[in-house]
One Martini backbone bead per residue (centre of mass of N, CA, C, O) as a GRO file, in nm:
protein
  176
    1MET     BB    1  10.853  10.099   1.845
    2VAL     BB    2  10.584  10.123   1.704
    3LYS     BB    3  10.434  10.258   1.478
    4GLY     BB    4  10.230  10.455   1.599
    5ASP     BB    5  10.349  10.413   1.913
    6SER     BB    6  10.416  10.528   2.229
    7ASP     BB    7  10.514  10.245   2.307
    8THR     BB    8  10.852  10.187   2.379
    9ASN     BB    9  10.797   9.860   2.462
   10THR     BB   10  10.781   9.816   2.166
   11VAL     BB   11  10.749   9.602   1.881
   12SER     BB   12  10.778   9.496   1.527
   13VAL     BB   13  10.724   9.158   1.392
   14MET     BB   14  10.848   8.960   1.132
   15VAL     BB   15  10.749   8.631   1.042
   16GLU     BB   16  10.942   8.371   0.892
   17VAL     BB   17  10.942   8.140   1.136
   18PRO     BB   18  10.760   7.909   1.256
   19LYS     BB   19  10.672   7.712   1.493
   20GLY     BB   20  10.778   7.423   1.381
   21SER     BB   21  11.025   7.432   1.187
   22ARG     BB   22  11.256   7.338   0.926
   23ASN     BB   23  11.200   7.593   0.750
   24LYS     BB   24  11.407   7.857   0.626
   25TYR     BB   25  11.298   8.181   0.595
   26GLU     BB   26  11.311   8.477   0.390
   27TYR     BB   27  11.328   8.816   0.344
   28ASP     BB   28  11.311   8.983   0.045
   29LYS     BB   29  11.405   9.281  -0.006
   30ILE     BB   30  11.404   9.316  -0.326
   31ARG     BB   31  11.108   9.140  -0.366
   32ARG     BB   32  10.909   9.127  -0.080
   33ARG     BB   33  10.946   8.837   0.014
   34ILE     BB   34  10.896   8.514   0.075
   35LYS     BB   35  11.161   8.257   0.130
   36LEU     BB   36  11.360   7.981   0.065
   37ASP     BB   37  11.650   7.910   0.194
   38ARG     BB   38  11.603   7.631   0.378
   39MET     BB   39  11.660   7.336   0.521
   40LEU     BB   40  11.748   7.179   0.774
   41PHE     BB   41  11.993   6.965   0.856
   42SER     BB   42  11.835   6.910   1.103
   43SER     BB   43  11.651   6.752   1.350
   44VAL     BB   44  11.496   7.053   1.386
   45HIS     BB   45  11.326   7.308   1.540
   46TYR     BB   46  11.135   7.567   1.607
   47PRO     BB   47  11.065   7.709   1.934
   48CYS     BB   48  10.960   7.945   1.771
   49ASP     BB   49  10.901   8.226   1.652
   50TYR     BB   50  11.081   8.377   1.356
   51GLY     BB   51  11.266   8.711   1.302
   52PHE     BB   52  11.209   9.068   1.287
   53VAL     BB   53  11.278   9.401   1.373
   54GLU     BB   54  11.178   9.633   1.234
   55ASP     BB   55  11.361   9.893   1.126
   56SER     BB   56  11.660   9.733   1.128
   57LEU     BB   57  12.018   9.701   1.223
   58ALA     BB   58  12.241   9.480   1.271
   59LEU     BB   59  12.589   9.391   1.307
   60ASP     BB   60  12.533   9.178   1.033
   61GLY     BB   61  12.336   9.323   0.819
   62ASP     BB   62  12.046   9.254   0.949
   63ALA     BB   63  11.801   9.251   1.086
   64LEU     BB   64  11.682   9.210   1.380
   65ASP     BB   65  11.610   8.928   1.598
   66ALA     BB   66  11.316   8.746   1.658
   67LEU     BB   67  11.132   8.614   1.913
   68VAL     BB   68  10.816   8.433   1.950
   69LEU     BB   69  10.605   8.352   2.220
   70LEU     BB   70  10.383   8.086   2.146
   71TRP     BB   71  10.142   7.850   2.120
   72GLU     BB   72  10.085   7.927   1.807
   73PRO     BB   73  10.171   7.938   1.507
   74THR     BB   74  10.215   8.122   1.249
   75PHE     BB   75  10.320   8.318   0.948
   76PRO     BB   76  10.473   8.407   0.688
   77GLY     BB   77  10.440   8.767   0.722
   78CYS     BB   78  10.374   8.842   1.003
   79ILE     BB   79  10.267   9.046   1.240
   80ILE     BB   80  10.381   9.137   1.590
   81LYS     BB   81  10.313   9.280   1.853
   82SER     BB   82  10.596   9.303   2.077
   83LYS     BB   83  10.754   9.237   2.407
   84PRO     BB   84  11.051   9.256   2.543
   85LEU     BB   85  11.249   9.075   2.753
   86GLY     BB   86  11.526   8.988   2.613
   87MET     BB   87  11.852   8.833   2.525
   88PHE     BB   88  12.044   8.658   2.287
   89ILE     BB   89  12.379   8.537   2.280
   90MET     BB   90  12.544   8.531   1.951
   91SER     BB   91  12.749   8.356   1.716
   92ASP     BB   92  12.845   8.373   1.345
   93GLU     BB   93  12.986   8.397   1.029
   94LYS     BB   94  12.877   8.722   1.051
   95GLY     BB   95  12.887   8.743   1.370
   96PRO     BB   96  12.690   8.882   1.531
   97ASP     BB   97  12.388   8.725   1.678
   98GLU     BB   98  12.083   8.872   1.811
   99LYS     BB   99  11.802   8.769   2.006
  100ILE     BB  100  11.467   8.853   2.066
  101LEU     BB  101  11.257   8.824   2.322
  102CYS     BB  102  10.925   8.772   2.314
  103VAL     BB  103  10.569   8.903   2.333
  104PRO     BB  104  10.258   8.904   2.265
  105VAL     BB  105  10.020   9.153   2.326
  106ALA     BB  106   9.752   8.953   2.235
  107ASP     BB  107   9.843   8.734   2.435
  108PRO     BB  108   9.715   8.603   2.742
  109LEU     BB  109   9.950   8.366   2.764
  110TRP     BB  110  10.217   8.602   2.762
  111ASN     BB  111  10.167   8.924   2.847
  112HIS     BB  112  10.226   8.886   3.165
  113ILE     BB  113  10.494   8.911   3.086
  114GLN     BB  114  10.794   9.096   3.196
  115GLU     BB  115  11.030   8.893   3.209
  116LEU     BB  116  11.265   8.666   3.150
  117SER     BB  117  11.224   8.504   3.464
  118GLU     BB  118  10.901   8.420   3.361
  119VAL     BB  119  11.038   8.220   3.166
  120PRO     BB  120  11.062   7.904   3.138
  121PRO     BB  121  11.373   7.775   3.179
  122HIS     BB  122  11.353   7.558   2.961
  123LEU     BB  123  11.278   7.710   2.719
  124LEU     BB  124  11.551   7.841   2.717
  125LYS     BB  125  11.712   7.590   2.691
  126GLU     BB  126  11.598   7.525   2.414
  127ILE     BB  127  11.705   7.758   2.259
  128GLU     BB  128  11.977   7.750   2.288
  129HIS     BB  129  12.009   7.456   2.202
  130PHE     BB  130  11.915   7.521   1.891
  131PHE     BB  131  12.143   7.741   1.835
  132SER     BB  132  12.370   7.580   1.891
  133ILE     BB  133  12.316   7.319   1.664
  134TYR     BB  134  12.165   7.392   1.369
  135LYS     BB  135  12.458   7.404   1.197
  136LYS     BB  136  12.635   7.136   1.230
  137LEU     BB  137  12.546   7.004   0.936
  138GLU     BB  138  12.706   7.267   0.793
  139GLU     BB  139  12.975   7.332   0.909
  140LYS     BB  140  12.906   7.577   1.146
  141ASP     BB  141  12.996   7.818   1.358
  142VAL     BB  142  12.869   7.843   1.705
  143GLU     BB  143  12.824   8.082   1.935
  144VAL     BB  144  12.750   8.131   2.289
  145ASP     BB  145  12.605   8.365   2.583
  146GLY     BB  146  12.341   8.401   2.655
  147TRP     BB  147  12.149   8.572   2.848
  148ARG     BB  148  11.968   8.944   2.857
  149GLY     BB  149  11.855   9.197   2.979
  150ILE     BB  150  11.649   9.432   2.910
  151GLU     BB  151  11.822   9.708   2.910
  152GLU     BB  152  12.015   9.557   2.673
  153THR     BB  153  11.797   9.534   2.480
  154LEU     BB  154  11.729   9.795   2.439
  155VAL     BB  155  12.001   9.929   2.354
  156THR     BB  156  12.000   9.739   2.064
  157ILE     BB  157  11.708   9.832   1.961
  158ARG     BB  158  11.813  10.145   1.935
  159GLU     BB  159  12.052  10.091   1.775
  160SER     BB  160  11.912   9.922   1.524
  161LYS     BB  161  11.726  10.191   1.451
  162ASP     BB  162  11.940  10.386   1.413
  163ARG     BB  163  12.086  10.267   1.173
  164TYR     BB  164  11.854  10.247   0.988
  165LYS     BB  165  11.772  10.558   0.956
  166LYS     BB  166  12.112  10.618   0.872
  167GLY     BB  167  12.177  10.419   0.654
  168LEU     BB  168  12.357  10.202   0.755
  169ARG     BB  169  12.624   9.978   0.776
  170SER     BB  170  12.796   9.701   0.861
  171PRO     BB  171  13.078   9.663   1.055
  172TYR     BB  172  13.088   9.410   0.865
  173PRO     BB  173  13.150   9.408   0.550
  174MET     BB  174  13.234   9.088   0.470
  175TYR     BB  175  12.916   8.990   0.542
  176GLU     BB  176  12.705   9.139   0.284
   0.00000   0.00000   0.00000
């Protein structure tokens, strides 16, 4: 799934927010730069690097969100060749908002992990907790629906890449 790569089980993730940050950065598609969207209203921080799968279009009209497990945070704009493990299911004010959980191919501390069940269970709970509360003080509702395995994850990635290639818009136009 990475451009020029025959391995269909990897994706290219662009980091927007490094692990440990309270700043919510976003990639500005028009200006092709990273911009500060806001500082999180709650005293919480991102539990891992957060960004998006390149050349994808999720159901919310944005690129498909991705989380990358790393020992050290990277930086906004960093591209990481990543191996998907599973997917966190949630929805927010824009509709469905899946998060693909990945490990970096080039990180020997994480790249041995092959599936979601190998990720430390407490780390999965931390990620779920973060996304269940990070918008509370903004008075925005979030619903979480747990984790999904690799089969469903790969289908979601493939569908989002197909939408992107076809130039489709979000099926939720009121959120664009």
